[in-house]
Amino acid sequence: MTDDQLTIRVEQACHDLLTAGAEITFAEIATRAGIGRATLYRRPELRAIVEEHRQRGRDALTLTGLQVQIDQLRTALEAVAANVRRHEEQLRRINRNR
């Protein structure tokens, strides 16, 4: 298994647990990702992924965490809206040139 495949499997396992509202543990991630728990502890990049998702899970339950998520969603929505406006303007220009 390549490093990229391992990373993807660990990310997916963390995401699944976070989405389900379940506790993110090294044992559960290892089981879901199909790798040894020791691998998660030994590989700093995999351990960092698990720790990041654990923190995200804890932060999601606080008002500050919710505010951060709302701000991130607002920023993402503003970026999507800007793209939509840009595409609408391009369509108007194309239709005028016909």
mmCIF file of C-alpha atoms in Angstrom:
data_model
loop_
_atom_site.group_PDB
_atom_site.id
_atom_site.type_symbol
_atom_site.label_atom_id
_atom_site.label_comp_id
_atom_site.label_asym_id
_atom_site.label_seq_id
_atom_site.Cartn_x
_atom_site.Cartn_y
_atom_site.Cartn_z
ATOM 1 C CA MET A 1 0.000 0.000 0.000
ATOM 2 C CA THR A 2 1.384 3.425 -0.950
ATOM 3 C CA ASP A 3 1.708 6.369 1.400
ATOM 4 C CA ASP A 4 -1.070 8.180 -0.456
ATOM 5 C CA GLN A 5 -3.425 5.221 -0.089
ATOM 6 C CA LEU A 6 -2.702 5.032 3.639
ATOM 7 C CA THR A 7 -3.353 8.724 4.051
ATOM 8 C CA ILE A 8 -6.628 8.509 2.133
ATOM 9 C CA ARG A 9 -7.810 5.535 4.178
ATOM 10 C CA VAL A 10 -6.989 7.235 7.486
ATOM 11 C CA GLU A 11 -8.634 10.494 6.345
ATOM 12 C CA GLN A 12 -11.766 8.603 5.293
ATOM 13 C CA ALA A 13 -11.949 6.670 8.565
ATOM 14 C CA CYS A 14 -11.583 9.894 10.559
ATOM 15 C CA HIS A 15 -14.191 11.643 8.437
ATOM 16 C CA ASP A 16 -16.652 8.758 8.838
ATOM 17 C CA LEU A 17 -16.294 8.780 12.620
ATOM 18 C CA LEU A 18 -16.528 12.560 12.817
ATOM 19 C CA THR A 19 -19.651 12.569 10.646
ATOM 20 C CA ALA A 20 -21.229 9.857 12.775
ATOM 21 C CA GLY A 21 -20.434 11.800 15.943
ATOM 22 C CA ALA A 22 -18.436 8.847 17.257
ATOM 23 C CA GLU A 23 -15.290 9.162 19.331
ATOM 24 C CA ILE A 24 -12.135 9.192 17.237
ATOM 25 C CA THR A 25 -9.686 6.697 18.709
ATOM 26 C CA PHE A 26 -6.504 5.258 17.265
ATOM 27 C CA ALA A 27 -7.892 1.748 17.664
ATOM 28 C CA GLU A 28 -11.082 2.549 15.740
ATOM 29 C CA ILE A 29 -9.220 4.404 12.990
ATOM 30 C CA ALA A 30 -6.785 1.503 12.602
ATOM 31 C CA THR A 31 -9.655 -0.984 12.348
ATOM 32 C CA ARG A 32 -11.589 1.094 9.808
ATOM 33 C CA ALA A 33 -8.484 1.871 7.743
ATOM 34 C CA GLY A 34 -7.314 -1.745 7.820
ATOM 35 C CA ILE A 35 -3.890 -0.958 9.260
ATOM 36 C CA GLY A 36 -2.118 -1.601 12.538
ATOM 37 C CA ARG A 37 -2.571 0.798 15.407
ATOM 38 C CA ALA A 38 1.199 0.951 15.811
ATOM 39 C CA THR A 39 1.451 2.290 12.256
ATOM 40 C CA LEU A 40 -0.729 5.235 13.247
ATOM 41 C CA TYR A 41 1.493 5.990 16.216
ATOM 42 C CA ARG A 42 4.795 5.509 14.350
ATOM 43 C CA ARG A 43 3.993 7.524 11.241
ATOM 44 C CA PRO A 44 3.939 11.230 12.191
ATOM 45 C CA GLU A 45 1.822 12.268 9.191
ATOM 46 C CA LEU A 46 -0.875 9.679 10.012
ATOM 47 C CA ARG A 47 -0.803 10.519 13.698
ATOM 48 C CA ALA A 48 -1.215 14.208 12.812
ATOM 49 C CA ILE A 49 -4.300 13.415 10.727
ATOM 50 C CA VAL A 50 -5.911 11.551 13.610
ATOM 51 C CA GLU A 51 -5.018 14.273 16.120
ATOM 52 C CA GLU A 52 -6.372 16.977 13.815
ATOM 53 C CA HIS A 53 -9.702 15.187 13.455
ATOM 54 C CA ARG A 54 -9.871 14.544 17.195
ATOM 55 C CA GLN A 55 -9.398 18.262 17.835
ATOM 56 C CA ARG A 56 -11.961 19.122 15.164
ATOM 57 C CA GLY A 57 -14.424 16.820 16.894
ATOM 58 C CA ARG A 58 -13.822 18.503 20.247
ATOM 59 C CA ASP A 59 -14.000 22.000 18.761
ATOM 60 C CA ALA A 60 -17.268 21.271 16.985
ATOM 61 C CA LEU A 61 -18.994 20.993 20.353
ATOM 62 C CA THR A 62 -18.003 24.447 21.564
ATOM 63 C CA LEU A 63 -19.500 27.797 20.649
ATOM 64 C CA THR A 64 -16.105 28.961 19.441
ATOM 65 C CA GLY A 65 -15.788 25.859 17.278
ATOM 66 C CA LEU A 66 -19.216 26.440 15.813
ATOM 67 C CA GLN A 67 -18.364 30.084 15.107
ATOM 68 C CA VAL A 68 -15.190 29.033 13.295
ATOM 69 C CA GLN A 69 -17.169 26.556 11.204
ATOM 70 C CA ILE A 70 -19.779 29.209 10.378
ATOM 71 C CA ASP A 71 -17.045 31.642 9.338
ATOM 72 C CA GLN A 72 -15.421 28.995 7.131
ATOM 73 C CA LEU A 73 -18.758 28.167 5.524
ATOM 74 C CA ARG A 74 -19.515 31.850 4.971
ATOM 75 C CA THR A 75 -16.157 32.334 3.264
ATOM 76 C CA ALA A 76 -16.710 29.280 1.080
ATOM 77 C CA LEU A 77 -20.216 30.452 0.175
ATOM 78 C CA GLU A 78 -18.941 33.911 -0.742
ATOM 79 C CA ALA A 79 -16.347 32.317 -3.032
ATOM 80 C CA VAL A 80 -19.039 30.216 -4.727
ATOM 81 C CA ALA A 81 -21.268 33.280 -5.130
ATOM 82 C CA ALA A 82 -18.391 35.196 -6.729
ATOM 83 C CA ASN A 83 -17.858 32.351 -9.205
ATOM 84 C CA VAL A 84 -21.560 32.296 -10.039
ATOM 85 C CA ARG A 85 -21.569 36.048 -10.667
ATOM 86 C CA ARG A 86 -18.484 35.746 -12.870
ATOM 87 C CA HIS A 87 -20.057 32.911 -14.879
ATOM 88 C CA GLU A 88 -23.315 34.799 -15.266
ATOM 89 C CA GLU A 89 -21.410 37.807 -16.621
ATOM 90 C CA GLN A 90 -19.533 35.583 -19.075
ATOM 91 C CA LEU A 91 -22.816 34.110 -20.288
ATOM 92 C CA ARG A 92 -24.287 37.612 -20.772
ATOM 93 C CA ARG A 93 -21.247 38.637 -22.840
ATOM 94 C CA ILE A 94 -21.475 35.485 -24.950
ATOM 95 C CA ASN A 95 -25.192 36.020 -25.566
ATOM 96 C CA ARG A 96 -24.622 39.694 -26.535
ATOM 97 C CA ASN A 97 -21.973 38.703 -29.077
ATOM 98 C CA ARG A 98 -24.281 36.307 -30.910
#
